[in-house]
Amino acid sequence: MSTNKAVVALNGELKGDREEFKKLIGEKDIFFIAADGGALFLESIGFLPDVIIGDLDSLTKAQYQRYEKMGAKIIKYPVEKDETDGELALQYCRERGFNNIIIIGFAGGRLDQQLANIFLLEYAFRNGITAFIKEPGLEMGIIDREKVFFQKIGVGLSLIPLDEKVTGVTVTGCKYLLESGSLLRYKTRGISNIIEQEKAVITVRKGLLLYILNQLK
């Protein structure tokens, strides 16, 4: 396989334009995986899927056959299954050796689906995959030891524990600092910080944090 990098497109609402997404996706040597209707999302921003995976209930037969004629591999699952199409896409990445993933098409839709999609980041982490959810003005990822943010002055930063208790949390370069503190999943202490320095660093001794970067208006 020529690349270990993939974009997984979910069936979300389009936020931003083509150029914004192209900046987020970056390099040209990228493999595109569509979770069902994510194929339409990809096409709307100027890309075509290499693989379409899922139960295909968001695509008509004519649509997925058209993608197939354009070279996409179709992997169809039954509607009644234990995984979402997004999780199936991540499983495909794990099985094929993609370990650097950007997830797009997250915005909009049902709240339960959005929450499940956020936890795909933890699925990826626990399977040795580096994954981020990215939309124009939004980025999410996992912190298990250290995360450094460069040139993000003025960007909103929230830290949400994925474990019941995350300990040894240190935050530097932000409006609200923390030194070897603890963040609890049922408390909101890590919400709505702001990066104030050219370099902001988050370190964790034990546990997993979800970080969310929001471009503040």
XYZ file of C-alpha atoms in Angstrom:
217
model
C 0.000 0.000 0.000
C 1.462 3.346 -1.055
C 0.113 5.355 1.875
C -0.858 4.811 5.496
C -3.031 7.926 5.495
C -6.761 7.904 4.922
C -9.732 10.222 5.027
C -12.941 8.709 6.387
C -16.014 10.635 5.247
C -19.186 10.345 7.305
C -22.648 11.253 6.077
C -22.771 14.672 7.731
C -23.754 18.178 6.733
C -21.351 20.280 4.698
C -19.810 23.028 6.836
C -17.444 25.223 4.842
C -16.372 25.039 1.208
C -14.101 22.887 -0.928
C -10.981 24.957 -0.389
C -11.341 24.856 3.389
C -11.621 21.070 3.328
C -8.677 20.736 0.952
C -6.551 22.676 3.444
C -7.685 20.362 6.241
C -6.993 17.203 4.261
C -3.625 18.428 3.038
C -1.420 15.962 1.215
C -2.295 14.469 -2.164
C -1.370 10.873 -1.352
C -4.574 10.103 0.540
C -6.909 7.092 0.415
C -10.600 8.070 0.640
C -13.063 5.848 2.501
C -16.751 6.738 2.533
C -19.057 5.465 5.251
C -22.210 4.979 3.159
C -23.583 8.452 2.291
C -20.176 9.909 3.052
C -19.551 9.261 -0.646
C -21.905 12.133 -1.473
C -20.151 14.323 1.087
C -16.775 13.573 -0.489
C -18.026 14.344 -3.966
C -19.525 17.636 -2.781
C -16.035 18.844 -1.767
C -14.343 17.619 -4.923
C -13.125 14.120 -4.057
C -14.208 10.609 -5.012
C -14.169 7.578 -2.697
C -11.755 4.703 -3.174
C -13.987 2.526 -0.982
C -17.629 2.820 0.073
C -18.519 0.754 3.116
C -21.754 0.276 5.068
C -25.339 -0.825 4.630
C -25.800 1.690 1.768
C -29.182 2.840 3.045
C -28.179 6.460 2.350
C -27.356 5.813 -1.312
C -29.614 4.719 -4.117
C -28.584 1.717 -6.164
C -27.923 4.021 -9.114
C -25.650 6.205 -6.967
C -23.405 3.472 -5.608
C -23.279 1.765 -9.010
C -22.107 5.064 -10.499
C -19.311 5.272 -7.929
C -18.431 1.658 -8.656
C -18.086 2.452 -12.358
C -15.744 5.304 -11.414
C -13.477 2.858 -9.599
C -14.806 2.717 -6.038
C -14.816 -0.613 -4.231
C -18.224 -1.340 -2.673
C -18.352 -3.259 0.625
C -21.984 -3.792 1.578
C -23.232 -4.865 5.007
C -26.758 -5.756 6.147
C -28.871 -2.964 7.623
C -29.255 -4.897 10.886
C -25.739 -5.036 12.317
C -23.831 -4.278 15.514
C -21.663 -1.433 14.171
C -22.368 1.938 12.630
C -21.076 2.568 9.135
C -18.479 4.862 10.691
C -17.128 2.085 12.899
C -17.017 -0.269 9.912
C -14.921 2.323 8.097
C -12.491 2.472 11.035
C -12.333 -1.323 11.139
C -11.432 -1.281 7.452
C -8.637 1.190 8.197
C -7.264 -1.031 10.959
C -7.357 -4.154 8.784
C -5.677 -2.400 5.840
C -2.919 -0.751 7.847
C -4.081 2.877 7.723
C -2.796 4.396 10.966
C -3.178 8.117 10.264
C -6.786 9.137 9.727
C -8.804 12.315 9.316
C -12.555 11.955 9.871
C -14.748 14.491 8.055
C -18.493 14.875 7.564
C -19.081 14.866 11.314
C -21.341 17.911 11.616
C -25.132 17.786 11.788
C -27.502 14.851 11.989
C -28.691 12.910 15.017
C -27.133 13.578 18.407
C -26.663 9.876 19.160
C -24.783 9.432 15.898
C -22.570 12.434 16.640
C -21.696 11.102 20.095
C -20.941 7.664 18.653
C -18.722 9.285 16.027
C -16.745 11.129 18.714
C -16.052 7.796 20.419
C -14.654 6.496 17.139
C -11.582 8.522 18.123
C -11.148 6.292 21.166
C -11.736 3.186 19.033
C -8.960 4.368 16.739
C -6.603 5.144 19.632
C -7.086 1.728 21.227
C -6.285 0.118 17.881
C -3.028 2.000 17.355
C -4.473 4.544 14.934
C -3.892 8.295 15.121
C -7.223 9.886 14.239
C -8.718 13.372 14.232
C -12.176 14.723 13.517
C -11.783 17.850 11.412
C -14.221 20.405 10.041
C -13.553 24.052 9.148
C -13.066 25.766 12.522
C -13.190 22.492 14.480
C -10.728 19.763 15.465
C -11.058 16.874 17.915
C -8.523 14.307 19.034
C -7.221 12.169 21.886
C -4.544 13.081 24.435
C -3.011 10.203 26.400
C 0.410 11.662 27.262
C 1.175 15.010 25.641
C -0.252 17.281 22.986
C 1.427 20.444 21.739
C -0.487 23.160 19.878
C 1.500 25.654 17.805
C 0.281 29.031 16.501
C -3.280 28.647 17.797
C -3.577 31.941 19.676
C -7.223 32.870 20.237
C -8.541 29.377 19.549
C -10.938 27.848 22.065
C -9.782 24.648 23.768
C -11.899 22.222 25.773
C -10.664 19.091 27.537
C -13.164 16.315 28.273
C -12.183 13.190 30.238
C -12.975 9.906 28.516
C -12.082 8.022 31.693
C -13.930 8.602 34.956
C -10.871 10.432 36.302
C -7.867 11.783 34.397
C -4.942 12.674 36.660
C -1.714 14.632 36.405
C -3.173 17.093 33.917
C -0.972 20.116 33.219
C -2.067 22.947 30.922
C 0.336 25.679 29.800
C 0.073 28.460 27.225
C -3.644 28.987 27.829
C -5.796 31.523 29.683
C -6.597 29.029 32.435
C -3.562 27.077 33.628
C -3.435 23.783 35.485
C -0.555 22.059 37.263
C -0.826 18.300 37.872
C -4.569 18.560 38.424
C -7.381 16.065 37.969
C -10.315 16.245 35.565
C -13.468 14.266 36.323
C -15.825 13.058 33.614
C -18.901 14.354 35.449
C -17.374 17.820 36.066
C -16.972 20.636 33.524
C -13.653 22.079 34.650
C -11.905 21.559 31.308
C -14.461 23.391 29.171
C -13.936 26.732 27.370
C -10.265 27.537 27.762
C -8.467 29.828 25.287
C -4.971 29.391 23.874
C -2.929 32.553 24.541
C 0.646 31.599 23.652
C 2.396 30.528 20.440
C 2.961 27.157 22.078
C 0.369 25.517 24.320
C 1.056 22.141 25.923
C -1.299 19.633 27.536
C 0.227 16.729 29.449
C -1.507 13.819 31.161
C -0.122 11.309 33.652
C -3.011 8.816 33.622
C -6.182 8.564 31.565
C -7.522 9.744 28.228
C -8.693 13.234 27.321
C -10.745 14.331 24.350
C -9.596 17.736 23.160
C -11.784 20.042 21.097
C -10.411 23.083 19.281
C -12.977 25.687 18.247
C -12.160 28.696 16.103
C -13.753 31.493 18.109
C -15.585 34.198 16.170
